[in-house]
Coordinates of C-alpha atoms in Angstrom, one line a residue:
Chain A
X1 CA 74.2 -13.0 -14.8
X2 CA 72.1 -9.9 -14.6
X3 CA 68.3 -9.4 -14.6
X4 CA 66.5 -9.4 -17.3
X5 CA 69.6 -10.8 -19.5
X6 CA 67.0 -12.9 -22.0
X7 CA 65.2 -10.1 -22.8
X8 CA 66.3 -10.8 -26.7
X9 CA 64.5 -14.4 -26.3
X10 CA 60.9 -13.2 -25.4
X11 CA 58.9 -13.2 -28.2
X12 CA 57.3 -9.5 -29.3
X13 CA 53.2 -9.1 -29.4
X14 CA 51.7 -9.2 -32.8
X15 CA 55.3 -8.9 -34.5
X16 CA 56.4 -11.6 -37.1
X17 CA 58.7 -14.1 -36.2
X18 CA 61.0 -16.2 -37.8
X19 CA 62.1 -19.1 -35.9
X20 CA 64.6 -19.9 -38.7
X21 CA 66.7 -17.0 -37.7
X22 CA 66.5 -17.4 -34.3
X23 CA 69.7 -19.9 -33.2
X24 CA 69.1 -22.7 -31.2
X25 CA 72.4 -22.0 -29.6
X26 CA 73.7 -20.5 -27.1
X27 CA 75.4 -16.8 -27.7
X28 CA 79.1 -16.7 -28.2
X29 CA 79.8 -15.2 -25.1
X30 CA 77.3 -17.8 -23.3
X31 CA 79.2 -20.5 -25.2
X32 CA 82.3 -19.3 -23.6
X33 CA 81.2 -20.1 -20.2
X34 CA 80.2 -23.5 -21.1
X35 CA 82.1 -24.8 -18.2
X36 CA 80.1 -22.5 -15.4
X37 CA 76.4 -23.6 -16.9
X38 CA 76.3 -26.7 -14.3
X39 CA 77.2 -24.3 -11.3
X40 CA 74.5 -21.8 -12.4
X41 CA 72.0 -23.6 -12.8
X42 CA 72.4 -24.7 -8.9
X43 CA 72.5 -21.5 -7.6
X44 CA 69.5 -21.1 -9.8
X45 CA 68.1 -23.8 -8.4
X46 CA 68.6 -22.6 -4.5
X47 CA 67.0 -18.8 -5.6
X48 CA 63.9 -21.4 -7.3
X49 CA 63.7 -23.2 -3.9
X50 CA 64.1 -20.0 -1.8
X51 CA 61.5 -18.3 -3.6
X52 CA 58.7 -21.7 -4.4
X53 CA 58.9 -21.2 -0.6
X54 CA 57.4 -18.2 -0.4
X55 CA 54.8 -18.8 -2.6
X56 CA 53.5 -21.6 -1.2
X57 CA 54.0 -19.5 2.3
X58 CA 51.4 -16.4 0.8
X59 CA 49.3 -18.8 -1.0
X60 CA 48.0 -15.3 -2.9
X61 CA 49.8 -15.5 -5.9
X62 CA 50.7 -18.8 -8.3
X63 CA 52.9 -19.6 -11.5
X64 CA 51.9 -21.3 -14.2
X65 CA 54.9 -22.3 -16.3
X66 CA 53.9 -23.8 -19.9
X67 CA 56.1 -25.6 -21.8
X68 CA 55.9 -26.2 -25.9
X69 CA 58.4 -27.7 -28.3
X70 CA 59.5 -30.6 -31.0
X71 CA 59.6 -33.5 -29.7
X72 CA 62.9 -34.8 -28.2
X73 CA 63.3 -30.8 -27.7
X74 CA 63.7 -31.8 -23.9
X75 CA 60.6 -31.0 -22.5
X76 CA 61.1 -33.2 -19.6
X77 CA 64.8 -33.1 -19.8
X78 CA 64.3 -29.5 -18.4
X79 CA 61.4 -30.3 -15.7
X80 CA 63.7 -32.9 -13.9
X81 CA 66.7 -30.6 -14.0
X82 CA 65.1 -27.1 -13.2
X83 CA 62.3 -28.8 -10.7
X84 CA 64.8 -31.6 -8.5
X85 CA 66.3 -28.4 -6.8
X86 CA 62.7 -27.8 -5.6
X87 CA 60.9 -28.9 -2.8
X88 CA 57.7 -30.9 -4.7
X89 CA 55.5 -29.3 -1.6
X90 CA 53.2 -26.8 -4.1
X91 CA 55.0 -28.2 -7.8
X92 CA 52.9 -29.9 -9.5
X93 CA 53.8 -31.5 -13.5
X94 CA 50.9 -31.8 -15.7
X95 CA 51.0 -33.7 -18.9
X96 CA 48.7 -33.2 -22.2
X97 CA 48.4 -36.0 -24.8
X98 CA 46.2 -36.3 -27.2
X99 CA 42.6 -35.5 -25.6
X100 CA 40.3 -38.4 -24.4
X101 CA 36.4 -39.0 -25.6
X102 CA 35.4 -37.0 -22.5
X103 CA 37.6 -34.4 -23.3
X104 CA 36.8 -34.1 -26.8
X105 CA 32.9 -33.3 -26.0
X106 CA 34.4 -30.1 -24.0
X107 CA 35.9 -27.2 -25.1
X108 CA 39.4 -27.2 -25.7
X109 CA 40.5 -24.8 -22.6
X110 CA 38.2 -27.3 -20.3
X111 CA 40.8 -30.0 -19.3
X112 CA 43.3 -27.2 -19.3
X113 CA 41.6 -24.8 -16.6
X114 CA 41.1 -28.2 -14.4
X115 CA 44.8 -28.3 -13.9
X116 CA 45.5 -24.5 -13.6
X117 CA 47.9 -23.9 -10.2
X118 CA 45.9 -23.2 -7.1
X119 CA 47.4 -19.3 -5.3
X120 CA 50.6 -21.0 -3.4
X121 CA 51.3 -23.1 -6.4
X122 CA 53.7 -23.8 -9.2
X123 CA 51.8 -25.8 -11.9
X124 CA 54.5 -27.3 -15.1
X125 CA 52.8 -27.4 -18.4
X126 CA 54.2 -30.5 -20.2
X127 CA 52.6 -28.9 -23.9
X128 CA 49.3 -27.1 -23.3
X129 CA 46.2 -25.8 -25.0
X130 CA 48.5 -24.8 -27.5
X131 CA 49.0 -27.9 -29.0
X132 CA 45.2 -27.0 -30.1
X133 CA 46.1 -24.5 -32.2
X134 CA 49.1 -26.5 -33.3
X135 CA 49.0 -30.2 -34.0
X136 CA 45.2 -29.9 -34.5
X137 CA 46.6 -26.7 -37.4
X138 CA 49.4 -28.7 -39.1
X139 CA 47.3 -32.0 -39.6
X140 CA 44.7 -30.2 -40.9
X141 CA 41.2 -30.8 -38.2
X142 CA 41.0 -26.9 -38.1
X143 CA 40.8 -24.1 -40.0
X144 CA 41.8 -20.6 -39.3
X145 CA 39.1 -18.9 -38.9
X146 CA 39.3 -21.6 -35.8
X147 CA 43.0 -21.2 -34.8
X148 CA 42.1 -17.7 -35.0
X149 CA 39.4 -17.9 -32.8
X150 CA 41.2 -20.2 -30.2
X151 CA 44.4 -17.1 -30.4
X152 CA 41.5 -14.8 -29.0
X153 CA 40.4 -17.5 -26.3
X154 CA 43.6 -17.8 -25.1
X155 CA 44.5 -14.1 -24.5
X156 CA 41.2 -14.0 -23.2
X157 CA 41.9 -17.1 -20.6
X158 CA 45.3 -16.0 -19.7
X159 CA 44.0 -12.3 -18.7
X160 CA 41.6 -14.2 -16.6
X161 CA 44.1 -15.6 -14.8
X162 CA 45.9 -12.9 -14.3
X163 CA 43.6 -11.3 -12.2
X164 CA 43.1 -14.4 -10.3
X165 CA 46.7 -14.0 -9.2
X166 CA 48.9 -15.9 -11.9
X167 CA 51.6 -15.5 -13.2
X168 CA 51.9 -16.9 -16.8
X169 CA 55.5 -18.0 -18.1
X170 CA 55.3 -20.1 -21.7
X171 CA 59.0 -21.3 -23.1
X172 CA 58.8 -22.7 -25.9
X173 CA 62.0 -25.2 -26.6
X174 CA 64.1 -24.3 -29.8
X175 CA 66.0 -27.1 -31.3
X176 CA 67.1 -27.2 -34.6
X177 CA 65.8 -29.6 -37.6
X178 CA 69.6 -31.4 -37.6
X179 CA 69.7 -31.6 -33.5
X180 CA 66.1 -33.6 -33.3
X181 CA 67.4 -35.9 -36.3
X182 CA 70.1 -36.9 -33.8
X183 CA 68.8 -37.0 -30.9
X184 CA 65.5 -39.5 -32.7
X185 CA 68.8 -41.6 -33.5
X186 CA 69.9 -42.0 -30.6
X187 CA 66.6 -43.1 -29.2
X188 CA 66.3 -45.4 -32.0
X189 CA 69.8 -47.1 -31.5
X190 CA 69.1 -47.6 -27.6
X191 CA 66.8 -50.2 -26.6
X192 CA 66.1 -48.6 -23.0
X193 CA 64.9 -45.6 -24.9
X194 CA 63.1 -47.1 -27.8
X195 CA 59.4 -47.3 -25.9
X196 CA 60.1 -43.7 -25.9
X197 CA 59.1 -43.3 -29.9
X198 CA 55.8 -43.3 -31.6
X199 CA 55.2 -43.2 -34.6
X200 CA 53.8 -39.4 -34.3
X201 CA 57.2 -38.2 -34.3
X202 CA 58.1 -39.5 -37.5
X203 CA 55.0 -37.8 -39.0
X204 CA 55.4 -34.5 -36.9
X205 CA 59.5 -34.5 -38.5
X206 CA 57.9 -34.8 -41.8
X207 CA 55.6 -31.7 -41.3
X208 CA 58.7 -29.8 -39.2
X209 CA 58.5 -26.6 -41.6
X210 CA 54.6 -26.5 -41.3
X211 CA 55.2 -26.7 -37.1
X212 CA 57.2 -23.9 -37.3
X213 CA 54.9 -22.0 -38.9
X214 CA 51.9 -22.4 -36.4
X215 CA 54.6 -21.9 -33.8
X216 CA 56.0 -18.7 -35.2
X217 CA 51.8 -17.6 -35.5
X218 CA 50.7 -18.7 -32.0
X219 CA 53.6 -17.4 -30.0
X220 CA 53.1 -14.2 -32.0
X221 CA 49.4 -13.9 -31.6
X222 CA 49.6 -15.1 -27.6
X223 CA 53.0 -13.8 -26.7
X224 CA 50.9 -10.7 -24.2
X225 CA 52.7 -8.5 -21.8
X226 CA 50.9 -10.4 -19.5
X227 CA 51.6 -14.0 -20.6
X228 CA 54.6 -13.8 -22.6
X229 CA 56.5 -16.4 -24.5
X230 CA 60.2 -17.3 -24.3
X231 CA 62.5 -18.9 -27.1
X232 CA 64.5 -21.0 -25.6
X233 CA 67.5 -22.1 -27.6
X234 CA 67.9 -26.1 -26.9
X235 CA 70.4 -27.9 -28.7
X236 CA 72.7 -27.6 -25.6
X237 CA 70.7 -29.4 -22.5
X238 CA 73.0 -27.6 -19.9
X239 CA 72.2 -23.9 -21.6
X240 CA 68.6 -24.8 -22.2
X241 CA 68.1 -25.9 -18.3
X242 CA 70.1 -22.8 -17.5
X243 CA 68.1 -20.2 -19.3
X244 CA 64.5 -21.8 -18.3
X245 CA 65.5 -21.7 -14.4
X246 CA 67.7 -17.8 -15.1
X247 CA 63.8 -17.0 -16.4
X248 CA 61.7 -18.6 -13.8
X249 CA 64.0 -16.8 -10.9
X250 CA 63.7 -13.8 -12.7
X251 CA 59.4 -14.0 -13.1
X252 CA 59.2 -14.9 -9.6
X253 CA 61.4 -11.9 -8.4
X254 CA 59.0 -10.0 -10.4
X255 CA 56.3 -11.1 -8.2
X256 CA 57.7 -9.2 -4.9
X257 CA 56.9 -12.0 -2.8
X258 CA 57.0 -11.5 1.2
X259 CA 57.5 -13.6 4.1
X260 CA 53.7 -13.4 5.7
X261 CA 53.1 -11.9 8.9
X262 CA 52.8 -13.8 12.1
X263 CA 49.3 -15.1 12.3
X264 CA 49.3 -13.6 16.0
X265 CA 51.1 -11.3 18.7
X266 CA 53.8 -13.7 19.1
X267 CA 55.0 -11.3 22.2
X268 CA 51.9 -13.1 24.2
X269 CA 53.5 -16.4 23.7
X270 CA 55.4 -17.6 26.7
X271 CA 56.9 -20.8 25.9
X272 CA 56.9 -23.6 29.3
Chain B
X1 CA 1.5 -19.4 -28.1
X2 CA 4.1 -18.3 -30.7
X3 CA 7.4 -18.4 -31.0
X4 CA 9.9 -15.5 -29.7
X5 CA 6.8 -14.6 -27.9
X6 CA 9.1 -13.5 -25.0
X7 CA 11.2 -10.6 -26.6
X8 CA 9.8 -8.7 -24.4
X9 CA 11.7 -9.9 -21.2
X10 CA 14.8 -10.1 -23.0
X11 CA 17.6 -8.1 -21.5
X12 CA 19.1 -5.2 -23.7
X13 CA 23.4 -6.1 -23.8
X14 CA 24.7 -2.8 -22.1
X15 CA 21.1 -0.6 -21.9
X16 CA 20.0 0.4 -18.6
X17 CA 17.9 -2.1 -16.7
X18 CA 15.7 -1.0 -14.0
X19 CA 14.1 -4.3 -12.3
X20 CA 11.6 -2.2 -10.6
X21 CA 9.9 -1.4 -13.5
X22 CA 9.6 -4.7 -14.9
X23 CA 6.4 -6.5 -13.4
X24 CA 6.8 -9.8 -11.2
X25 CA 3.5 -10.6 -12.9
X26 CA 2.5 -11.9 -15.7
X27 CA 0.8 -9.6 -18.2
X28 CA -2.5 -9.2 -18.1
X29 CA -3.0 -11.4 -21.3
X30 CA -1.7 -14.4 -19.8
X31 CA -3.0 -14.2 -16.9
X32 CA -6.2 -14.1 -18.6
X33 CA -5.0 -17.7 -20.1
X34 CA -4.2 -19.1 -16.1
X35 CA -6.3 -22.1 -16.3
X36 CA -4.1 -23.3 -19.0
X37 CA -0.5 -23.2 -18.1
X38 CA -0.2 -26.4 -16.4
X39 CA -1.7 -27.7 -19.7
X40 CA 0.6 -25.8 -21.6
X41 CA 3.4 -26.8 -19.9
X42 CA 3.1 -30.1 -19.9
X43 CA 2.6 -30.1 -23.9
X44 CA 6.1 -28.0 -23.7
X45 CA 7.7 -31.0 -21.6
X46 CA 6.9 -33.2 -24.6
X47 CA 8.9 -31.1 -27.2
X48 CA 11.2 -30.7 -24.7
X49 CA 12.1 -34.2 -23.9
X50 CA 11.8 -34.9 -28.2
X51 CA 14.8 -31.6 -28.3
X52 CA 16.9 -33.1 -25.3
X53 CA 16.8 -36.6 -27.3
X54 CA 18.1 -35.3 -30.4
X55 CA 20.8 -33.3 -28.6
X56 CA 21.8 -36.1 -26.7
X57 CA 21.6 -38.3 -29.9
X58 CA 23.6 -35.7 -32.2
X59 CA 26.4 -34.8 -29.7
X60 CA 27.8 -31.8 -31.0
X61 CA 25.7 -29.5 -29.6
X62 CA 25.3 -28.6 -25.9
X63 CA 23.0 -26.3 -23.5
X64 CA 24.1 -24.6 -20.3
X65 CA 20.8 -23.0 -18.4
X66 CA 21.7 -20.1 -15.8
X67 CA 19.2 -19.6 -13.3
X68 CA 19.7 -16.8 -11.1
X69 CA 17.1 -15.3 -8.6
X70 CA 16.6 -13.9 -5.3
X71 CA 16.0 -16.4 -2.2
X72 CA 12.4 -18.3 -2.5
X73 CA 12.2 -17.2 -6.1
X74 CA 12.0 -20.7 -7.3
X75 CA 15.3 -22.4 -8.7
X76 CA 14.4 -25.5 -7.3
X77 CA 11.4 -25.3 -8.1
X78 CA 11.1 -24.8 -11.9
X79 CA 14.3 -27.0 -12.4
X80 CA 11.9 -29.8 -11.0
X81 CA 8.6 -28.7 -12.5
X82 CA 10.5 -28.7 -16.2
X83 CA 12.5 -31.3 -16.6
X84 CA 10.3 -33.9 -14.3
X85 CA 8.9 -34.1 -18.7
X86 CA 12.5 -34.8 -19.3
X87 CA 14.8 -37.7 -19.4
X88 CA 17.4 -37.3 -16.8
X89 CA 19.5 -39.1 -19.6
X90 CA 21.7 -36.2 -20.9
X91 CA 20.3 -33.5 -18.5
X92 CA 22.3 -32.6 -15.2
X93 CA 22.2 -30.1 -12.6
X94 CA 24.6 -28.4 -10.5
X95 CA 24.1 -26.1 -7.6
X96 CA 26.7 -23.3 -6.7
X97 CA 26.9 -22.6 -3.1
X98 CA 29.5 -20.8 -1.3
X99 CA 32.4 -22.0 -2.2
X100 CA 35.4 -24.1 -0.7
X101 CA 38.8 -23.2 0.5
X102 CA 40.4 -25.3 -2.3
X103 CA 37.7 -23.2 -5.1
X104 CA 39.0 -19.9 -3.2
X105 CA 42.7 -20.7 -4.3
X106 CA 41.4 -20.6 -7.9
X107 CA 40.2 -18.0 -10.0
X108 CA 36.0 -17.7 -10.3
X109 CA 35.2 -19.6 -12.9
X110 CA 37.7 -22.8 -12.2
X111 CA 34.6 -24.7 -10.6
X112 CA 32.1 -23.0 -12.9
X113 CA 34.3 -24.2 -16.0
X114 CA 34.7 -27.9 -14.5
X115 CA 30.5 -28.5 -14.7
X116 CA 29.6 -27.0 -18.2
X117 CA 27.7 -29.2 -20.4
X118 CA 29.4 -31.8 -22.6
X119 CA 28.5 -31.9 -26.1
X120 CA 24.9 -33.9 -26.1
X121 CA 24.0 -32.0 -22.9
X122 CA 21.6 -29.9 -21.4
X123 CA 23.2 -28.3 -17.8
X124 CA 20.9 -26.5 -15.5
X125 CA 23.5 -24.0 -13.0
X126 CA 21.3 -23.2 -10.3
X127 CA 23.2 -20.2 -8.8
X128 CA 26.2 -19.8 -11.1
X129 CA 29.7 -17.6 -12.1
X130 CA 27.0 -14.9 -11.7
X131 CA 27.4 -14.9 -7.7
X132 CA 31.0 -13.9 -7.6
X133 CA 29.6 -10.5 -9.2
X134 CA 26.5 -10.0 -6.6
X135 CA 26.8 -11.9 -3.5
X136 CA 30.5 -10.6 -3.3
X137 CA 30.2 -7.0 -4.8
X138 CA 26.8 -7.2 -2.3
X139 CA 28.4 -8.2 0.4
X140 CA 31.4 -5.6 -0.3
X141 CA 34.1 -8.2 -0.4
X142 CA 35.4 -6.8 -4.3
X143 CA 35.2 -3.3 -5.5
X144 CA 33.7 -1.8 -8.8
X145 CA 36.8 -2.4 -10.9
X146 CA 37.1 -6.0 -9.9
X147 CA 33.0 -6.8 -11.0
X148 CA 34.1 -4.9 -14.1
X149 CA 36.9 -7.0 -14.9
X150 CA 34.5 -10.4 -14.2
X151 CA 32.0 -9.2 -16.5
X152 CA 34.8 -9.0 -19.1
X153 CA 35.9 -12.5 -17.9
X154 CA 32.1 -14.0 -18.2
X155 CA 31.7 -12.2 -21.4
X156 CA 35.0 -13.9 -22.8
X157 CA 34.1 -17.4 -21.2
X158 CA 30.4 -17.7 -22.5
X159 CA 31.9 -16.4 -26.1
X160 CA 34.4 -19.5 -25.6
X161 CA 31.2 -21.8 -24.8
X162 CA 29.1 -20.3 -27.8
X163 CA 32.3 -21.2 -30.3
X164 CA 32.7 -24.5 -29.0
X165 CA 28.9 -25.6 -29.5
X166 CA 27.5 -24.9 -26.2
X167 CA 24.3 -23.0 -26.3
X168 CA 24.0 -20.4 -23.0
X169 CA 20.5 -19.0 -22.0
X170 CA 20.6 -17.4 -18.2
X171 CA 17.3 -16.4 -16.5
X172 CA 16.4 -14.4 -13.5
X173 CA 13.8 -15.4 -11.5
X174 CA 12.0 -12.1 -10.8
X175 CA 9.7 -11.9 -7.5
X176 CA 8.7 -9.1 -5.9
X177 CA 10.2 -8.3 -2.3
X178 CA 6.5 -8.4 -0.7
X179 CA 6.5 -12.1 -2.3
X180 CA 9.3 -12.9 -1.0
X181 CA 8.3 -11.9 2.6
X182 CA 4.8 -14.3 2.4
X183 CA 7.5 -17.4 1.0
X184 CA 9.6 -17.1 3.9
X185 CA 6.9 -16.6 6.2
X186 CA 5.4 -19.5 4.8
X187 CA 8.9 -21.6 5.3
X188 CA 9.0 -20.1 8.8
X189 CA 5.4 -20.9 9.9
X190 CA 6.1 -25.0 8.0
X191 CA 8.3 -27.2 10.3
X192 CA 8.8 -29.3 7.5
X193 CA 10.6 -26.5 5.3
X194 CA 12.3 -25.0 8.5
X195 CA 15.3 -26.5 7.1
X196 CA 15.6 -24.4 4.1
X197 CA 16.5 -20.8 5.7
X198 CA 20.1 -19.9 6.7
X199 CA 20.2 -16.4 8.9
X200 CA 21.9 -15.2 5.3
X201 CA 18.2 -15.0 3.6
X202 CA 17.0 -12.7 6.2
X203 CA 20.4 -10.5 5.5
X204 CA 20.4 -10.8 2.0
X205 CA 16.6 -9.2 2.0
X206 CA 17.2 -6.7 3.9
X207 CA 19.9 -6.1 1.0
X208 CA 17.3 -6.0 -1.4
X209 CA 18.3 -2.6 -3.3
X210 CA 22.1 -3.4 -3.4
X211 CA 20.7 -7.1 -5.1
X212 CA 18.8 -5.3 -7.2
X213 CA 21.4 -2.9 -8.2
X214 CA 24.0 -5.6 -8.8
X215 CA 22.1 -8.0 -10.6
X216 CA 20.8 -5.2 -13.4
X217 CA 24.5 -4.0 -14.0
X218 CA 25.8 -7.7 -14.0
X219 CA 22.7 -8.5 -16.5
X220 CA 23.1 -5.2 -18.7
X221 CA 26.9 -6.1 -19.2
X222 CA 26.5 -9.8 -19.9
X223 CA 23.7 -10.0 -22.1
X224 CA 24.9 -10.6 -25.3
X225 CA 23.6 -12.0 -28.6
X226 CA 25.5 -15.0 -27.9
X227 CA 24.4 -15.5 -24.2
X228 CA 21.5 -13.3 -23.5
X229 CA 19.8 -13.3 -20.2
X230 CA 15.5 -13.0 -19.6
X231 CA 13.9 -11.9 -16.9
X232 CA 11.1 -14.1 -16.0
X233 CA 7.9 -13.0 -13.6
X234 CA 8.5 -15.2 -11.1
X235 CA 5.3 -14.3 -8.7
X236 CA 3.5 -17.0 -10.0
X237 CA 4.9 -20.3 -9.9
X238 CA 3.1 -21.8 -12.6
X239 CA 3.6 -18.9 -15.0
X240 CA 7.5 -19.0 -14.0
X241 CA 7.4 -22.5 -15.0
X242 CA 5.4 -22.3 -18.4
X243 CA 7.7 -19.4 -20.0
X244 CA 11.1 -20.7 -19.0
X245 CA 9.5 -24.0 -20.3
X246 CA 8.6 -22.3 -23.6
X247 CA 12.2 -20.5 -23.5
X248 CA 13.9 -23.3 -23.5
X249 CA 11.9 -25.1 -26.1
X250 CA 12.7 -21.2 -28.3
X251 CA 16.5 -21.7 -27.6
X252 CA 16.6 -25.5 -28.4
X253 CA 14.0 -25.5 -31.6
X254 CA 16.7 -22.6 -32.6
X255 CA 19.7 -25.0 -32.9
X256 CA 18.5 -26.8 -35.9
X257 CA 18.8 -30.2 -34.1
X258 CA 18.3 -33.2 -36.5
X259 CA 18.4 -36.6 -36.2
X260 CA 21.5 -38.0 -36.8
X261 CA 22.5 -40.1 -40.5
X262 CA 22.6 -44.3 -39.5
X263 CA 26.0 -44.9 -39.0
X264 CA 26.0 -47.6 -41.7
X265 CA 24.3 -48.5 -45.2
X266 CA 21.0 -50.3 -43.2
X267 CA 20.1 -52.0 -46.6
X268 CA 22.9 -54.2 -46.2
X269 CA 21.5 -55.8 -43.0
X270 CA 19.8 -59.3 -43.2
X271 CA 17.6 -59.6 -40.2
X272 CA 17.2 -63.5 -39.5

């Protein structure tokens, strides 16, 4: 697949967007090659390794790769598939829940900027200070003036650490209304799988049109040339892994990363 | 003494500053008034310690202190001649020294970020964010458009702060360099404060200009109605102590700090 092929996934700056018209399956002509998605994403998964190498190896530049959806949207589906073809020397998975009495006397980027990757390093957002402008938006504890506010912060923060040296990915995971339904089923009917549900999700299903809404907002209001957001369609697992790990590869070719030079005149060295 | 008595050292947000017109001393007014300030400060440590108890009962508000100064200008010494009135319940201090390889792999305000106040708070930075934009620029270890991006970043983070309840006053300690000269000759003459001095006090004042330079740009382009920055006479330890005393008292009395409602109806309650 050529560069920059999901160019018609990244979400435009300040436009409007309508995630009800944006499919959460693959392209037909992606669909055709159903059969060549598992051998892809391998070979993506060598160029990931290849190139999380030289990262760490420079230690001046770092990824951070954020990660948003529904839930059962395969959040961590995609970080085991993508990630197990990469060494877990400099990857590192964070995971957000709902914030702890601590964290809740901070503002809402504190927690986040603890976990930020270090230069060298691959950091995994499992959901993000996003959810602060979302979950905290749809059940109601803000207003907009404050989800507004927080849009600003976040540009702001993300600029930041883009001068620091990282790079900022965010994907958010497209599955359709009918897919989660499903895939909640299928959790439901399996008992190894049932610890997996909370009640939460019930609620959140309930309230599906009114996440889309401060998705379609945020991604909008956040989606920066600098820090740009990804639709990723996600009803297929294969495609979805696929396209997150094609877009990775891609942003880290971006970076021109280099083999460092020798740390001394290895011509003096005489080996005994 | 009044209140907002201290306008007058208040830094303009992006005027020209030139430190060597401001006197080290205090005006001749006060000093008229010397015999009182250790009184005067002490009756400031009360309302002080009645402010930090209702912040710390309310828990919704928070103070970060920035104090900033040349070598020998005092940090230490005002943090314990002010808060020695205070209860260390609520009230934490945090030093900024050079930092460590794992701070260097993050961008400059990951460690500064980590130690801000909780909500119910008061945090006293001695040395702060504010060195990455003098020692370094200083020091010539960034160039112009990097200190002019960070004072971007640090106007961004403190707005962050102000919107998430965290009140930000930053002081400069402001001693004259022939001060300085009789404190360090005084360290250097004490065994028992031998200890203090690192070889980088006697490079860093022979720096003086360059300090001088940096810390009026970094000052002009950071004070801002949200988080504005005073420059306190320093000469005179006493006097230092009294008006960022009576500064703090300003900024706290200027929150509107109340005691919180009983967390139940109290009439109910049979005391046996």
């Amino acid at each position: 697949m050529s560069s920059n092929k999901h160019t018609h996934l990244h979400v435009k700056y300040h436009a409007a967007l309508d995630l009800n018209h944006i499919s959460t399956e693959p392209a037909p002509h992606d669909m055709a090659q159903a059969s060549e998605w598992a051998h892809a994403l391998k070979k993506q998964g060598e160029h990931l390794d290849a190139l999380q190498g030289l990262l760490h190896a420079g230690k001046n530049k770092a990824v951070l790769l954020v990660l948003q959806g529904m839930d059962t949207s395969g959040k961590d589906g995609v970080i085991r598939s993508v990630f197990t073809h990469v060494s877990p020397l400099g990857v590192r998975a964070e995971a957000f829940g709902a914030p702890s009495e601590e964290e809740k006397r901070h503002d809402f980027l504190w927690r986040i900027h603890q976990k930020v990757p270090a230069l060298g390093e691959i950091a995994i957002f499992n959901r993000s200070h996003y959810e602060d402008v979302l979950v905290t938006r749809v059940r109601g504890w803000i207003d907009k003036e404050t989800w507004t506010q927080r849009f600003q912060h976040i540009r702001n923060f993300e600029a930041m650490l883009h001068d620091a040296g990282v790079t900022v990915l965010k994907c958010y995971l497209h599955i359709s209304k009918s897919e989660q339904k499903k895939r909640l089923q299928a959790r439901m009917d399996d008992p190894s799988k049932q610890w997996k549900l909370q009640a939460s999700d019930f609620e959140d299903r309930k309230l599906w049109a009114d996440y889309m809404a401060a998705y379609q907002d945020a991604m909008s209001a956040t989606s920066t040339p600098l820090a740009p957001w990804y639709v990723i369609p996600a009803d297929h697992k294969p495609y979805r892994d696929l396209v997150l790990a094609e877009l990775l590869v891609q942003t880290l070719e971006g970076m021109a990363l280099a083999t460092p030079e020798p740390q001394f005149d290895l011509s003096t060295v005489k080996l005994r």
